[in-house]
Structures are given as C-alpha cells and as structure tokens.
Amino acid sequence: MSRKVFDRLTSSVGVLMVVVLLVAGGLLTWGHSFVSSNVHSQLARQDITFPSKAAFAHPKPGTEITAAMIPSVSKYAGQQLLTGPQAEAYADHFIAIHLSEMPYGGVYAKISAAAIASPTNASLKTLEQTSFQGTTLRGLLLEAYAFATVGLIMLWAAIASFALALMMSVLVGVGLWHASRTAEETELMGRPAITTA
C-alpha cells in the first residue's frame, strides 16, 4: 500500500471520528443543559430555604440546628435550595439528622410497624406521618442531587469530546498535508514501490 493512500484512508477515518466526537459533544452539552434546567426548576418549585445565619449561631441538640449541621449546611444559610449540592446537603445533613433524632431512629419501616402494632396510639400515627414525609423529601432531594451529578459528568464529557475533536482535526489536517506532499510511488514504510515489468 502506498503511503499516500494510507494517509488518505487514516484521514478519512479521522474525519469520521471528528464528526462522531462533535455530535457526542453536542448531545452531551444538550443533556447537561436539560438536566441542569430541570433540576433547578423542580427544586425552585419546592420553595425550600435553608435556615438563616442567625439560626446557626446557637446550635443545640434537639433544636432546628445541631452542631453536626454546621460544616455542611451553614454555608447555604438563608439561601433558596436550587442546586444538586444544596439538595444533598439539605437531605443528608439536615433532614437525615432530624430523622435520626426521632424515636426508632426515624426509620419509617420501624415506626410504621410500631403504629400498626398499636393502632390507637395517636402519637405513633403522627410520628409515622412525619417520618414518611421526611424520608420522602430526603429521597426526592437525593434524586435531584444524583441527576445534577449526572449533568455535571455530561458537561465534563462534552468538554472532553470537543477537545478530542479538536486534536483529531489537527491530526487529520497533518495527515492530509502529508498526503499532498508524498509521491504516489512511496510505499508505506518509506521505500519506493516495486514495479514489475
């Protein structure tokens, strides 16, 4: 095979790879935008606001703010919950702590079993409803966090795709340039082609 043909073939494959990488980058960018927009709008509709800065000044066990919440939740003090990282902080370091301080560790299955075993106990029914609501909200917020993380991964993958497409475009250009400067009779390994009479 001549070097010129080889350069043209590899450049053609390179062009195809550039197109694939650009399409992948475009789809990943769209996916990131779609996920980010939906996570933001869904969280905005919930109208959840973190406790104010003043609330974090005096943390006490059994109150709205405990010392365990300070490192991860206080940085969002007073803000509306709109992003994946905020959703994770609220779910895992605010709601989860309050649930863990409830009887039965706030585990809905345990509270529900106790409420079923004692159907006339009104306080268990109230506790069951509170646990269900807290556990459900926590799960929904963690799902928003998971989608936001997937969206972030899509963004980084899009950047990588576009960067690889750029590098591949340069290589295709070099290959085509080399093909235009290579004599038709040059073999792949640099020797002249052997012609038979």
XYZ file of C-alpha atoms in Angstrom, residues 55-169:
115
model
C -30.111 30.039 63.386
C -26.613 28.567 63.066
C -25.206 30.825 65.792
C -26.523 28.678 68.664
C -26.724 25.013 67.626
C -28.218 22.662 70.209
C -29.216 19.002 70.070
C -32.970 18.608 69.639
C -33.457 22.042 68.045
C -33.675 23.073 64.394
C -29.874 23.396 64.138
C -27.457 20.953 65.717
C -23.663 21.108 65.759
C -23.444 18.290 63.200
C -25.134 20.543 60.609
C -22.661 23.413 60.844
C -19.892 22.138 58.479
C -22.116 21.230 55.549
C -25.387 23.160 55.885
C -24.323 26.556 57.295
C -22.570 27.573 54.045
C -26.022 27.725 52.430
C -27.630 29.693 55.288
C -30.592 31.756 54.134
C -30.348 30.578 50.506
C -33.133 29.029 48.492
C -32.446 25.378 47.647
C -31.850 25.350 43.850
C -28.836 23.117 43.083
C -27.816 19.489 43.398
C -25.118 20.104 46.034
C -27.605 22.137 48.095
C -30.143 19.294 47.796
C -27.549 16.779 49.010
C -26.582 18.979 51.978
C -30.222 19.513 52.978
C -31.107 15.823 52.579
C -28.057 14.237 54.199
C -27.065 16.863 56.770
C -30.357 18.469 57.752
C -33.303 16.121 57.199
C -31.312 12.941 57.938
C -30.055 14.370 61.225
C -33.588 15.330 62.285
C -34.873 11.883 61.290
C -32.091 10.174 63.261
C -33.113 12.111 66.393
C -36.671 10.778 66.211
C -37.804 7.605 68.023
C -36.824 4.425 66.151
C -34.043 6.445 64.515
C -36.651 7.999 62.246
C -36.744 4.834 60.129
C -40.162 4.782 58.503
C -40.442 0.974 58.365
C -39.837 0.673 62.112
C -42.233 3.489 63.014
C -44.884 2.125 60.663
C -44.567 -1.359 62.192
C -44.970 0.136 65.677
C -48.011 2.161 64.528
C -49.615 -0.953 63.024
C -48.973 -2.869 66.235
C -50.607 -0.073 68.239
C -53.412 1.326 66.020
C -54.915 3.527 68.732
C -51.657 5.355 69.534
C -52.137 8.836 68.012
C -48.559 9.957 68.720
C -47.208 6.983 66.739
C -49.513 7.869 63.830
C -48.208 11.454 63.882
C -44.633 10.195 64.118
C -45.294 7.819 61.216
C -46.575 10.663 59.029
C -43.627 12.905 59.936
C -41.141 10.136 59.192
C -42.836 9.355 55.885
C -42.774 12.994 54.802
C -39.153 13.499 55.876
C -37.981 10.267 54.264
C -39.847 11.050 51.041
C -38.493 14.597 50.803
C -34.991 13.326 51.557
C -35.277 10.733 48.779
C -36.536 13.295 46.272
C -33.748 15.723 47.129
C -31.126 12.994 46.788
C -32.585 12.101 43.387
C -32.209 15.748 42.327
C -28.604 15.613 43.566
C -27.973 12.427 41.556
C -29.369 14.000 38.382
C -27.323 17.158 38.955
C -24.208 14.996 39.303
C -25.034 13.168 36.059
C -25.467 16.573 34.398
C -22.036 17.663 35.636
C -20.477 14.454 34.298
C -22.166 15.182 30.945
C -20.587 18.639 30.915
C -17.084 17.250 31.518
C -17.656 14.536 28.902
C -18.793 17.206 26.400
C -15.647 19.240 27.050
C -13.534 16.103 26.554
C -15.375 15.279 23.323
C -14.826 18.747 21.907
C -11.145 18.716 22.939
C -10.636 15.304 21.317
C -12.436 16.517 18.177
C -10.048 19.477 18.021
C -6.988 17.251 18.439
C -8.311 14.811 15.853
C -8.947 17.706 13.433
